[in-house]
JSON list of C-alpha atoms in Angstrom, two decimals:
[
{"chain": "A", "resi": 1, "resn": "UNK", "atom": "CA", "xyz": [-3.69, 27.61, -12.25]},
{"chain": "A", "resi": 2, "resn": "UNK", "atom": "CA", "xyz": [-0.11, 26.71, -12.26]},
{"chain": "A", "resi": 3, "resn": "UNK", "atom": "CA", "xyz": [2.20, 29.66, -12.71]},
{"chain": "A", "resi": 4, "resn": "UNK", "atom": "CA", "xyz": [5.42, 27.90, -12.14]},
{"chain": "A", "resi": 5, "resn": "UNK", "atom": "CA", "xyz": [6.20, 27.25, -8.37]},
{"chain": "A", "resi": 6, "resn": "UNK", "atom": "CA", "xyz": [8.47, 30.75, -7.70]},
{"chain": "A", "resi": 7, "resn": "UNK", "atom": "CA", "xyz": [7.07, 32.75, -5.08]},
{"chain": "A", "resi": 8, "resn": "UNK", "atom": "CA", "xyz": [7.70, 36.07, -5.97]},
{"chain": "A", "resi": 9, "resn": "UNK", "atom": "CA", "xyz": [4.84, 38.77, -5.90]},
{"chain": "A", "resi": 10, "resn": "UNK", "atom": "CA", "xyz": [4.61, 38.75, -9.27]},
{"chain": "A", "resi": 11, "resn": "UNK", "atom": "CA", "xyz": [3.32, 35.04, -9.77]},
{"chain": "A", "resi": 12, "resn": "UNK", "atom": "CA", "xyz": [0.86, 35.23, -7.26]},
{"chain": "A", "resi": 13, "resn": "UNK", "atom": "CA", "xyz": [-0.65, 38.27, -9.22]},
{"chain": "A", "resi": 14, "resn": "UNK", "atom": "CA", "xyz": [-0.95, 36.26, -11.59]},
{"chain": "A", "resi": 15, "resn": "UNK", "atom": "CA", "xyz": [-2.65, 33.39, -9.79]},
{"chain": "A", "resi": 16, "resn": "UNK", "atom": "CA", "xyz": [-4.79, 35.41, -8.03]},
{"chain": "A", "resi": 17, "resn": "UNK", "atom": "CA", "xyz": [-5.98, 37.34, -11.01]},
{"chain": "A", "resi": 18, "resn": "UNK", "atom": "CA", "xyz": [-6.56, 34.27, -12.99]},
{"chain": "A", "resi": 19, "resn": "UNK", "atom": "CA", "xyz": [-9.02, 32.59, -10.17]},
{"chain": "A", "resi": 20, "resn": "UNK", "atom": "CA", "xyz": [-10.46, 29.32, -10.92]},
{"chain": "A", "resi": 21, "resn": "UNK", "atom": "CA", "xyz": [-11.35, 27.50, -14.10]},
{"chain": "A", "resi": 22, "resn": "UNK", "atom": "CA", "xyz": [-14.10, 25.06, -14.62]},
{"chain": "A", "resi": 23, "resn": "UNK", "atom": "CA", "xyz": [-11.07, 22.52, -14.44]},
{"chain": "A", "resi": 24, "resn": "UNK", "atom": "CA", "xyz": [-10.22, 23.28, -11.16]},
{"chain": "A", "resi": 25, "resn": "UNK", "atom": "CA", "xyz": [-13.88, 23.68, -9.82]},
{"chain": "A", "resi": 26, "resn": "UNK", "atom": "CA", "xyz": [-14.44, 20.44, -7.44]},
{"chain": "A", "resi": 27, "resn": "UNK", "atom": "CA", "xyz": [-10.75, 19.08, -6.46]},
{"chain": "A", "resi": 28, "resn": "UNK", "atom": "CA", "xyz": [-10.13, 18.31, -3.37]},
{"chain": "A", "resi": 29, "resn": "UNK", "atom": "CA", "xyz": [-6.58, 18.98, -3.61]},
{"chain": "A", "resi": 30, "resn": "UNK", "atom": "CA", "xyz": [-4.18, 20.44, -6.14]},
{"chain": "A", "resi": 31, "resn": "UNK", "atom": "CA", "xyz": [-0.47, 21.48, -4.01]},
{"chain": "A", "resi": 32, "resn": "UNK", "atom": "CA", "xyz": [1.11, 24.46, -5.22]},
{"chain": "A", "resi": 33, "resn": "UNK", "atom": "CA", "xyz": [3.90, 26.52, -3.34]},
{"chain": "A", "resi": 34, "resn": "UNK", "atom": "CA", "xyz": [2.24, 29.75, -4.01]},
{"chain": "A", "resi": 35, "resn": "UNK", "atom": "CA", "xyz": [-0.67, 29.45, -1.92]},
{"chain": "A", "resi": 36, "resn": "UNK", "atom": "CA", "xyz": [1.56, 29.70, 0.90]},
{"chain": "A", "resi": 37, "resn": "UNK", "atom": "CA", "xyz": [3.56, 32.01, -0.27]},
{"chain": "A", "resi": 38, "resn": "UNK", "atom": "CA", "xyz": [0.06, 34.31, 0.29]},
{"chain": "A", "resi": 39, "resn": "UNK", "atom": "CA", "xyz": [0.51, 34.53, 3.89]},
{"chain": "A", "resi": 40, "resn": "UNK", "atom": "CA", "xyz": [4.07, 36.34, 3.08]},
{"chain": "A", "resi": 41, "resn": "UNK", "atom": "CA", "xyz": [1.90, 38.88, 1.74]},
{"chain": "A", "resi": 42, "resn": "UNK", "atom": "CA", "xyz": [-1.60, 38.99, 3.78]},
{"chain": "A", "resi": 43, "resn": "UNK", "atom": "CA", "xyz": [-0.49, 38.00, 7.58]},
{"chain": "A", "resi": 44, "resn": "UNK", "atom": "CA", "xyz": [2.12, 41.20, 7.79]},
{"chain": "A", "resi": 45, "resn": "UNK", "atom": "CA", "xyz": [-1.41, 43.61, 6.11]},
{"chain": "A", "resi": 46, "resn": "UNK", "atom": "CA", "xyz": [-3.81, 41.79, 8.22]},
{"chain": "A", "resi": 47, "resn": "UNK", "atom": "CA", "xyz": [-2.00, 41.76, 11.72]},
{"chain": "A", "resi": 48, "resn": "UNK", "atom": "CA", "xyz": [-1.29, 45.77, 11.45]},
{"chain": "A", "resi": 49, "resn": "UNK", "atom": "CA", "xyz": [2.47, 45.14, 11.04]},
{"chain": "A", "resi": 50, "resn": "UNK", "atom": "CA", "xyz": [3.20, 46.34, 7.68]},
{"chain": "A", "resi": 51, "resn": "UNK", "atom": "CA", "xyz": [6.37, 48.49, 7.05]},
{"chain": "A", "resi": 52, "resn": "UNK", "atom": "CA", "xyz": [5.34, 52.18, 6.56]},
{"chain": "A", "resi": 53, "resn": "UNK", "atom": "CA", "xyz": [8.49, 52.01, 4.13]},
{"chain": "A", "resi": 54, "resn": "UNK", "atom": "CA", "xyz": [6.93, 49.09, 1.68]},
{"chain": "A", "resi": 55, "resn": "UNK", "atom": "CA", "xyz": [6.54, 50.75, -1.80]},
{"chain": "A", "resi": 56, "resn": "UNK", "atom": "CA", "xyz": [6.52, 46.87, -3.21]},
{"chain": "A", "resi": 57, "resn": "UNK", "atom": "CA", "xyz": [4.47, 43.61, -2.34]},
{"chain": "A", "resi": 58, "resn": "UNK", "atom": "CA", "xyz": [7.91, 41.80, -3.66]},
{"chain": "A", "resi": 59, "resn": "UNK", "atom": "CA", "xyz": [9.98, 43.76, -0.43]},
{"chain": "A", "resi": 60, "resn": "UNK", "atom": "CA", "xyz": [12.64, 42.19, 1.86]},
{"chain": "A", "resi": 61, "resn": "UNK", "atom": "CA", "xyz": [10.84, 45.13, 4.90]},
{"chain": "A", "resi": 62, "resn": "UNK", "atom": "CA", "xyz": [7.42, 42.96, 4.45]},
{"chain": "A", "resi": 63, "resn": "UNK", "atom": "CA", "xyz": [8.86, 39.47, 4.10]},
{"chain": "A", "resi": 64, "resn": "UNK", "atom": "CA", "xyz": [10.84, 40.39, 7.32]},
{"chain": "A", "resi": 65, "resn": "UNK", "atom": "CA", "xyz": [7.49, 41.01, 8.88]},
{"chain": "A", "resi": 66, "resn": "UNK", "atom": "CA", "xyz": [6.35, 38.24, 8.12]},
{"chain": "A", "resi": 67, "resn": "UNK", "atom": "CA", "xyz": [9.03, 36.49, 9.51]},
{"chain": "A", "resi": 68, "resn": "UNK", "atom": "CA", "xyz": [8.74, 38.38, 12.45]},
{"chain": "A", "resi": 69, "resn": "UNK", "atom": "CA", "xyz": [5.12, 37.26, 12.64]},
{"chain": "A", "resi": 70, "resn": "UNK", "atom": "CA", "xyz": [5.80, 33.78, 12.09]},
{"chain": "A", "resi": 71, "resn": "UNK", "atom": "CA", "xyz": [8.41, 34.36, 15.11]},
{"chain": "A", "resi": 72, "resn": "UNK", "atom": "CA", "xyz": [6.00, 36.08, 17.56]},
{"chain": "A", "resi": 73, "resn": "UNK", "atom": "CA", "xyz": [3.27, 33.27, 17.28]},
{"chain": "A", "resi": 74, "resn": "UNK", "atom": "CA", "xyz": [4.96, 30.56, 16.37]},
{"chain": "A", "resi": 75, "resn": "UNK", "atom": "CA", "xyz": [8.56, 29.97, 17.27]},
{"chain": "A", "resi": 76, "resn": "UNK", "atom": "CA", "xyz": [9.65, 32.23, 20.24]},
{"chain": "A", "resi": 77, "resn": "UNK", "atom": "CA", "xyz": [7.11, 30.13, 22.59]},
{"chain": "A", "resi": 78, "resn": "UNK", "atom": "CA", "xyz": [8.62, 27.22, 21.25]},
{"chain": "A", "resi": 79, "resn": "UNK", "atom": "CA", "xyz": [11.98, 28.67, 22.01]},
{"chain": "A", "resi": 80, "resn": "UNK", "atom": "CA", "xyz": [13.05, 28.81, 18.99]},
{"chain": "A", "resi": 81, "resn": "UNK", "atom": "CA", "xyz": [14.81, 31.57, 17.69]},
{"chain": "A", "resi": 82, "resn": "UNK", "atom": "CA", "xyz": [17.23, 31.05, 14.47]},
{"chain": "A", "resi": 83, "resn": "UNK", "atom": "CA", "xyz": [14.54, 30.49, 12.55]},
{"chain": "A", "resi": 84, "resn": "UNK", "atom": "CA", "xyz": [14.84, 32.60, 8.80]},
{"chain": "A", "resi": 85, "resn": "UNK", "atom": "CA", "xyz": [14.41, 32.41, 5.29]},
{"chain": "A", "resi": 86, "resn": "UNK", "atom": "CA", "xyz": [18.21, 32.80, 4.67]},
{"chain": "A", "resi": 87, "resn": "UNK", "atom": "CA", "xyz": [20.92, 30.55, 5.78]},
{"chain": "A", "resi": 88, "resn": "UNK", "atom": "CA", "xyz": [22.87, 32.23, 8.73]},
{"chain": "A", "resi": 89, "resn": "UNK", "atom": "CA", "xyz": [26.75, 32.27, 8.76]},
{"chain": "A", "resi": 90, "resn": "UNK", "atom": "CA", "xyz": [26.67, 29.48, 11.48]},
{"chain": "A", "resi": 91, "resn": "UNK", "atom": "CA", "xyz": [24.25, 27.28, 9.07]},
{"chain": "A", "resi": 92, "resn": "UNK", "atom": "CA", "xyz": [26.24, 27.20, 6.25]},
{"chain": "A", "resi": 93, "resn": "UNK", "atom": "CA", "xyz": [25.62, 23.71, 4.11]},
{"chain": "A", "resi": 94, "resn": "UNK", "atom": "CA", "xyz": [26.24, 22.40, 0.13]},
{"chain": "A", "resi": 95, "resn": "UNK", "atom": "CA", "xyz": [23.85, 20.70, -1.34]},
{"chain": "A", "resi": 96, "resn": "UNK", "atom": "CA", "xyz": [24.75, 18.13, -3.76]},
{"chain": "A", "resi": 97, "resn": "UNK", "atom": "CA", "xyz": [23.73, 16.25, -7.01]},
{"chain": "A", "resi": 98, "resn": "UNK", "atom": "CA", "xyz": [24.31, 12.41, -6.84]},
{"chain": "A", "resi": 99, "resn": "UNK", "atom": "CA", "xyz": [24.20, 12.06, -10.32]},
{"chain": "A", "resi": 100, "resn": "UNK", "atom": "CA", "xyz": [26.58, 14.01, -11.47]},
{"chain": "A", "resi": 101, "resn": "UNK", "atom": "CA", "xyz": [28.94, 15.15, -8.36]},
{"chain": "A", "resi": 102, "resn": "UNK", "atom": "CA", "xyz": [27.47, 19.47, -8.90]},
{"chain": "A", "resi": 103, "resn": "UNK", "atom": "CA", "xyz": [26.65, 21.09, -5.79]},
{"chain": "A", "resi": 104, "resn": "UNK", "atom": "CA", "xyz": [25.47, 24.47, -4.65]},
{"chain": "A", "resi": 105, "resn": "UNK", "atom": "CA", "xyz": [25.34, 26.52, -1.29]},
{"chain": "A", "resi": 106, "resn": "UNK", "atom": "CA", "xyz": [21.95, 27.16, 0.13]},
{"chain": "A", "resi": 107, "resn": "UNK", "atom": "CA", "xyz": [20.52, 30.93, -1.71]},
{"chain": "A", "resi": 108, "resn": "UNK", "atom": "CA", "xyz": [18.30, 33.70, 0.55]},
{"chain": "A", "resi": 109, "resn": "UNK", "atom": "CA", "xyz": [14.95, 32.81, -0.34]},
{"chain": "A", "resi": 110, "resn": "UNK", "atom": "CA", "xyz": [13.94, 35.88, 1.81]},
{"chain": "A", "resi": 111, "resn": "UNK", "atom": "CA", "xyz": [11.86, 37.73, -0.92]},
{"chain": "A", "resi": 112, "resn": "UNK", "atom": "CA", "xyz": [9.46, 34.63, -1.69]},
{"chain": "A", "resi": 113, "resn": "UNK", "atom": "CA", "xyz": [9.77, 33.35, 1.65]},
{"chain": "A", "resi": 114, "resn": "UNK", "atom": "CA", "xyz": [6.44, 30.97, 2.58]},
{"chain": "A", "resi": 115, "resn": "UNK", "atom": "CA", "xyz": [6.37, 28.18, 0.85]},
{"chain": "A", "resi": 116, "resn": "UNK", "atom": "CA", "xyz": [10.10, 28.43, 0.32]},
{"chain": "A", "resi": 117, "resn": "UNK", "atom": "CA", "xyz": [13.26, 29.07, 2.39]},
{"chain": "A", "resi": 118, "resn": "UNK", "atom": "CA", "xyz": [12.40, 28.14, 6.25]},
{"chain": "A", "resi": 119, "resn": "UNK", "atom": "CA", "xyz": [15.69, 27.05, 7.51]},
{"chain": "A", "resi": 120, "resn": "UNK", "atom": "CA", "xyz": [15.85, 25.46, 10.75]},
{"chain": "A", "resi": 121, "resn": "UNK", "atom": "CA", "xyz": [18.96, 23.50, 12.39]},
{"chain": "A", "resi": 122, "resn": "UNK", "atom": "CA", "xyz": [18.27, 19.40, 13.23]},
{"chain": "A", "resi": 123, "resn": "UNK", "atom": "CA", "xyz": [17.56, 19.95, 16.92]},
{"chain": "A", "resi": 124, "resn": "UNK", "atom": "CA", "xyz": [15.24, 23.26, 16.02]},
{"chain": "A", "resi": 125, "resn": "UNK", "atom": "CA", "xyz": [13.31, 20.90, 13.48]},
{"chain": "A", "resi": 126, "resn": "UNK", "atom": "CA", "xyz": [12.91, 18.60, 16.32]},
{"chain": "A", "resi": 127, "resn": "UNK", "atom": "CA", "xyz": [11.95, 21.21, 18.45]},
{"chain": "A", "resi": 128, "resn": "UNK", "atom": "CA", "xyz": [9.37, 22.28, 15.89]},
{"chain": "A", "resi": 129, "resn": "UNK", "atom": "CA", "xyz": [7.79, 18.51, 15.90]},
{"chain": "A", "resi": 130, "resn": "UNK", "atom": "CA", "xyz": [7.58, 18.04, 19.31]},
{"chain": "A", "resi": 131, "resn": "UNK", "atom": "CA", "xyz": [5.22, 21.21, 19.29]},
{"chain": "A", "resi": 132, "resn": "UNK", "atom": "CA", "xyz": [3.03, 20.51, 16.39]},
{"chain": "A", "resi": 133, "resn": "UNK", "atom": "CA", "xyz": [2.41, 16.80, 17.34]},
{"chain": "A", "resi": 134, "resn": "UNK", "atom": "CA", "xyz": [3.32, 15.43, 20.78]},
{"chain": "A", "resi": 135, "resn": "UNK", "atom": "CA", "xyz": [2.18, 18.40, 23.01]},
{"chain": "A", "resi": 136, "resn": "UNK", "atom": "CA", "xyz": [-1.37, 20.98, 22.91]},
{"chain": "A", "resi": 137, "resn": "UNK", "atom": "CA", "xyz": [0.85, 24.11, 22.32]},
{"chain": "A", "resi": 138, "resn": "UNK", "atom": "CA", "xyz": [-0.35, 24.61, 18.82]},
{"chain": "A", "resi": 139, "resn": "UNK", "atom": "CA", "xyz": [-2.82, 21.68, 18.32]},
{"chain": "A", "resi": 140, "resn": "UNK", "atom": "CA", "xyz": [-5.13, 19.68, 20.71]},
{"chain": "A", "resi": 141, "resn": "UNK", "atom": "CA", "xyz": [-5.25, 15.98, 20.20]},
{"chain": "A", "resi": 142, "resn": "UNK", "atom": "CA", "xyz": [-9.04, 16.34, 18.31]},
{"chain": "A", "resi": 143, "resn": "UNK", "atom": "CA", "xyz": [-7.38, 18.81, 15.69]},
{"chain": "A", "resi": 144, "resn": "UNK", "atom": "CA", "xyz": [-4.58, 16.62, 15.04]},
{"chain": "A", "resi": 145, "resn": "UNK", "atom": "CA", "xyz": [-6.61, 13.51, 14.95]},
{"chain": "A", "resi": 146, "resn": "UNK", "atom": "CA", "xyz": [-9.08, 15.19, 11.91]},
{"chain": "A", "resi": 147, "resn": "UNK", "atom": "CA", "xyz": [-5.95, 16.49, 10.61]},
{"chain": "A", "resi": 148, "resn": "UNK", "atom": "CA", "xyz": [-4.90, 13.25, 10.21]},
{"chain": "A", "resi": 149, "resn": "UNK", "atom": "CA", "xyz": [-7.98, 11.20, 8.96]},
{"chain": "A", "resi": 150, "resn": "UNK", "atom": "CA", "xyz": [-8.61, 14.44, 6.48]},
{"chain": "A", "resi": 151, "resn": "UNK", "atom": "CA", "xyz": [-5.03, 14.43, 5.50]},
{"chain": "A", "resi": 152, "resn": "UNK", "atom": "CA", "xyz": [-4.28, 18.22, 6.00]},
{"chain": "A", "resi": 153, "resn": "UNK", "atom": "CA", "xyz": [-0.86, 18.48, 5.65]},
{"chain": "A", "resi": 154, "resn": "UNK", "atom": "CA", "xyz": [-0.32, 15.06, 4.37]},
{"chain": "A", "resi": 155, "resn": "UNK", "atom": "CA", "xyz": [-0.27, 13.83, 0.80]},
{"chain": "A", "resi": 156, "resn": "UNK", "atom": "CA", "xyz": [-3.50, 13.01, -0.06]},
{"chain": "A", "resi": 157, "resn": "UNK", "atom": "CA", "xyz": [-5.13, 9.81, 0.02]},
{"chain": "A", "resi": 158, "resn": "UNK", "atom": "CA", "xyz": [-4.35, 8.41, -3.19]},
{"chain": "A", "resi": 159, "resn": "UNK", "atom": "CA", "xyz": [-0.35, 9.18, -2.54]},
{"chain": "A", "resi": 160, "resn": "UNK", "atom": "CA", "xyz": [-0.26, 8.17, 0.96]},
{"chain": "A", "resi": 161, "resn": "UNK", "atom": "CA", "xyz": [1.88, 5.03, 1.42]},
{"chain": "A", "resi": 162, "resn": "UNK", "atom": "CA", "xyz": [0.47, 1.77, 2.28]},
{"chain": "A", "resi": 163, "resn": "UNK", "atom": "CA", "xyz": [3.14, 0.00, 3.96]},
{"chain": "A", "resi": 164, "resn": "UNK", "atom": "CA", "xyz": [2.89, -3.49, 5.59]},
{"chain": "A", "resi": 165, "resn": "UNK", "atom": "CA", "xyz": [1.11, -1.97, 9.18]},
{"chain": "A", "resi": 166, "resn": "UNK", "atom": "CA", "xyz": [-1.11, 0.40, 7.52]},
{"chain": "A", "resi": 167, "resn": "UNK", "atom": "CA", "xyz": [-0.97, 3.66, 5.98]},
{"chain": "A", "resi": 168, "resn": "UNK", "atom": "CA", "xyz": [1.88, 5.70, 6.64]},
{"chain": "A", "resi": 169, "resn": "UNK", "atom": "CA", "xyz": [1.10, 9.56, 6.21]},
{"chain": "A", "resi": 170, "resn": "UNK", "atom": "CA", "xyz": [3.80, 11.79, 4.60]},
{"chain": "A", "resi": 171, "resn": "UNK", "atom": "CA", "xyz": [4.76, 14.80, 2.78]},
{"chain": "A", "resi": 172, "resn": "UNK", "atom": "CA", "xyz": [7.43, 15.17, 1.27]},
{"chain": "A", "resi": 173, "resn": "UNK", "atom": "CA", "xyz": [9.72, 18.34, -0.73]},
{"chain": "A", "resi": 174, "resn": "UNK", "atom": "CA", "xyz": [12.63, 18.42, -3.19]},
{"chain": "A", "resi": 175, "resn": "UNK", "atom": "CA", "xyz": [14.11, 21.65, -4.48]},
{"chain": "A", "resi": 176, "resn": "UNK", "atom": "CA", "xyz": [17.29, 22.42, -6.64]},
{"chain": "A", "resi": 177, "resn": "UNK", "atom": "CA", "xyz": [19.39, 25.04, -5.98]},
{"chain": "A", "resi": 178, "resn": "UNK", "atom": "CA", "xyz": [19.51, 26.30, -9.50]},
{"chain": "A", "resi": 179, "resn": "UNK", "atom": "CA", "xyz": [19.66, 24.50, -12.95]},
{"chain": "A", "resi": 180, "resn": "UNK", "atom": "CA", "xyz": [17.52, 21.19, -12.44]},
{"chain": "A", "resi": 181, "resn": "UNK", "atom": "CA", "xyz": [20.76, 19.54, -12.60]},
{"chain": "A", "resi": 182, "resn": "UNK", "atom": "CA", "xyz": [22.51, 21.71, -9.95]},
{"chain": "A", "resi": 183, "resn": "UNK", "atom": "CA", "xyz": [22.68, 20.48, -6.50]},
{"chain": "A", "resi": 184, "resn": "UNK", "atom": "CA", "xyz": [19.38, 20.33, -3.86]},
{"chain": "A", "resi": 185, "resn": "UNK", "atom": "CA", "xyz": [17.54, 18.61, -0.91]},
{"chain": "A", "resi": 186, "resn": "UNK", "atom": "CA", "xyz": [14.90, 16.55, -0.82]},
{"chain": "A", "resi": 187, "resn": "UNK", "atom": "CA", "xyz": [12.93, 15.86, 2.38]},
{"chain": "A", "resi": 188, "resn": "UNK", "atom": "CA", "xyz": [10.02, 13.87, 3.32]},
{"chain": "A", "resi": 189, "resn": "UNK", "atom": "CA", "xyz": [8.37, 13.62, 7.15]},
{"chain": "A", "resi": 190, "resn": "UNK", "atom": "CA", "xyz": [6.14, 10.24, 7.57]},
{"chain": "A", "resi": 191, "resn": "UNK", "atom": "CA", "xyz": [3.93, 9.47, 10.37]},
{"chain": "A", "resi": 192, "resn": "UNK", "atom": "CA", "xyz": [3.52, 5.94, 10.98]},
{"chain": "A", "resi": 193, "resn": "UNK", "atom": "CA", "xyz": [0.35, 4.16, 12.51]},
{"chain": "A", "resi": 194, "resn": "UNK", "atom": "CA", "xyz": [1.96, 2.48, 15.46]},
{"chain": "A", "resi": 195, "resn": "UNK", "atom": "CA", "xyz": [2.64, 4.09, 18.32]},
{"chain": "A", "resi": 196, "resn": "UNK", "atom": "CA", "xyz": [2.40, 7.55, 17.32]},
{"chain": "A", "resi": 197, "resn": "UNK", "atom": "CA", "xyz": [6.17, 6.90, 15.58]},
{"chain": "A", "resi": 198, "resn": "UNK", "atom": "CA", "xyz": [7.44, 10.12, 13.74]},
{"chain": "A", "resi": 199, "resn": "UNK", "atom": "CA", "xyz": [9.96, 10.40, 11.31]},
{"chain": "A", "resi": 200, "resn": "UNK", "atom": "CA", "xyz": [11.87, 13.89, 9.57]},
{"chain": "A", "resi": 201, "resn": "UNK", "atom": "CA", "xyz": [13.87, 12.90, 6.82]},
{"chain": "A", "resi": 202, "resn": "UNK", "atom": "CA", "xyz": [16.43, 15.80, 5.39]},
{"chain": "A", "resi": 203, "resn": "UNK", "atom": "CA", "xyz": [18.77, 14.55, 2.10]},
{"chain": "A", "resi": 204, "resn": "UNK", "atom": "CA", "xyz": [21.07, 17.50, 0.77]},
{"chain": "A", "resi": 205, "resn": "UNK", "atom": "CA", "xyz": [21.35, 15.43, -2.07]},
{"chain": "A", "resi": 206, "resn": "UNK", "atom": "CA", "xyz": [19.17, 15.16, -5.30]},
{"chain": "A", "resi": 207, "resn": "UNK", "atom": "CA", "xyz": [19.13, 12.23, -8.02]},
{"chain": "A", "resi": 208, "resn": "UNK", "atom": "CA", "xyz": [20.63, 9.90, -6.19]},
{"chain": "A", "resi": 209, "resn": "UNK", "atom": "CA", "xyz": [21.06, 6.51, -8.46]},
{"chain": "A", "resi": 210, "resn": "UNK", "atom": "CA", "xyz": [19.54, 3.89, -6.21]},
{"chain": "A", "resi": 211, "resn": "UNK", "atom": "CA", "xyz": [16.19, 4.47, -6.38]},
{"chain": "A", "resi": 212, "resn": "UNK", "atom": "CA", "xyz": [15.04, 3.60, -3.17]},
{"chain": "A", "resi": 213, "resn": "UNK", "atom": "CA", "xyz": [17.88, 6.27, -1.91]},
{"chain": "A", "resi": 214, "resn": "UNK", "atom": "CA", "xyz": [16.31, 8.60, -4.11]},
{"chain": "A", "resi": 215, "resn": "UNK", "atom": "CA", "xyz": [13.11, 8.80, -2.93]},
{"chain": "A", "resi": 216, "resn": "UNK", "atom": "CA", "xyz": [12.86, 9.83, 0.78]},
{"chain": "A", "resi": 217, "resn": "UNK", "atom": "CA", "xyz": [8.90, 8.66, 1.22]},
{"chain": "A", "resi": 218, "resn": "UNK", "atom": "CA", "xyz": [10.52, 4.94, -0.22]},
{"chain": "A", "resi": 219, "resn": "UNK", "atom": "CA", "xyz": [13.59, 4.87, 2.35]},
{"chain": "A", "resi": 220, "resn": "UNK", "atom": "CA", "xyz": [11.34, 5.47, 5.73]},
{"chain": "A", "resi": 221, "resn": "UNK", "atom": "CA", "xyz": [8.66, 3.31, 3.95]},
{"chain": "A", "resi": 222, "resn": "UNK", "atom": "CA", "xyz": [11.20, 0.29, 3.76]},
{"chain": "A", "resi": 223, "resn": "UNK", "atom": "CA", "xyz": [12.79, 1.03, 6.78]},
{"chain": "A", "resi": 224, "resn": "UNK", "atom": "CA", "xyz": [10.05, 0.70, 8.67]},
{"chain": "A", "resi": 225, "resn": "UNK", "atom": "CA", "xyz": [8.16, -2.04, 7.08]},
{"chain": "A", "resi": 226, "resn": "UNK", "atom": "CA", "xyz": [11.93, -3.58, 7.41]},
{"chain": "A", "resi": 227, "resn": "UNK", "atom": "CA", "xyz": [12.23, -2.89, 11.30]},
{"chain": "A", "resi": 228, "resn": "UNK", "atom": "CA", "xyz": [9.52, -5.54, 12.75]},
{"chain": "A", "resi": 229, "resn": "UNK", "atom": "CA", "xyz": [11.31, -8.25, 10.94]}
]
């Protein structure tokens, strides 16, 4: 069930005390933030690394271990280390609104980290991509390729974008930093079928006016449809 996309312990009670309905018995796929969110909570438990000091699941202690987790497995071997759920002093950025010229400064997403938050710097992100899809640090070539033709961690196959060379896989994220007319990001990373090309597209800017602007998966569509011409 949908219980509004925020993260916090408190809404994934509540999905994980409702279960399933009848409705959602048989989808393939239905996206929402807080199943991710989960592993804030479970990976710290499971792994023996919960704070003896945690009195709440909704804690900064636990989310830190599971940061700290996430750290130990995932980034340090890539050599990666300013990797948090906060923006650091040094990674300060404002986000803006197209539409109507608001912005906002990025918030600590630290106690529903997950599904939100993850802030990396450009040359971190493409530190993190390298890793996940050109190399067998994290994934061997038969994983990724039954990643792929499943679409885990794509879009789905009824949103993936059929450009003019095939289908282009992507996923793609917006958030607002506030109101839904304050300022935010949107992002989008496509895969294209030729040549193993990779793209990470980062906006900190929402409602842009041109809608082709506005919509990352649109821009890297055209772009590369655009590129063999």
């Amino acid at each position: 069930p949908e219980i509004g996309g925020k993260g916090y312990y408190s809404h994934l009670q509540q999905l994980v005390e409702g279960g399933l309905t009848e409705a959602d018995r048989g989808k393939t796929f239905n996206y929402n933030n807080e199943n991710y969110s989960l592993f804030r909570i479970l990976l710290p438990i499971l792994s023996g690394l919960q704070p003896h000091n945690v009195t709440s699941f909704d804690s900064i202690p636990l989310a830190w271990a599971y940061m700290q987790l996430v750290h130990e497995l995932l980034f340090t071997p890539m050599g990666i280390d300013q990797a948090y759920c906060k923006q650091l002093s040094n990674q300060f950025i404002e986000y803006f609104n197209c539409a109507n010229g608001n912005r906002a400064s990025g918030s600590d997403h630290t106690a529903r980290c997950g599904a939100y938050g993850w802030n990396l710097s450009a040359y971190d992100l493409s530190v993190f991509m390298a890793h996940l899809r050109y190399n067998n640090d994290i994934f061997d070539g038969e994983l990724r390729a039954t990643m792929d033709s499943n679409f885990l961690g794509w879009e789905n196959e009824h949103s993936s974008a059929n450009g003019e060379h095939g289908t282009y896989l992507f996923h793609s994220g917006q958030f607002h930093y506030g109101e839904s007319d304050a300022g935010g990001l949107r992002t989008c990373i496509m895969k294209y079928p030729a040549n193993e090309v990779e793209v990470v597209l980062v906006m900190n800017c929402v409602d842009h006016p041109h809608p082709n602007i506005a919509s990352p998966r649109k821009l890297l569509k055209i772009i590369y449809d655009q590129s063999w011409e």
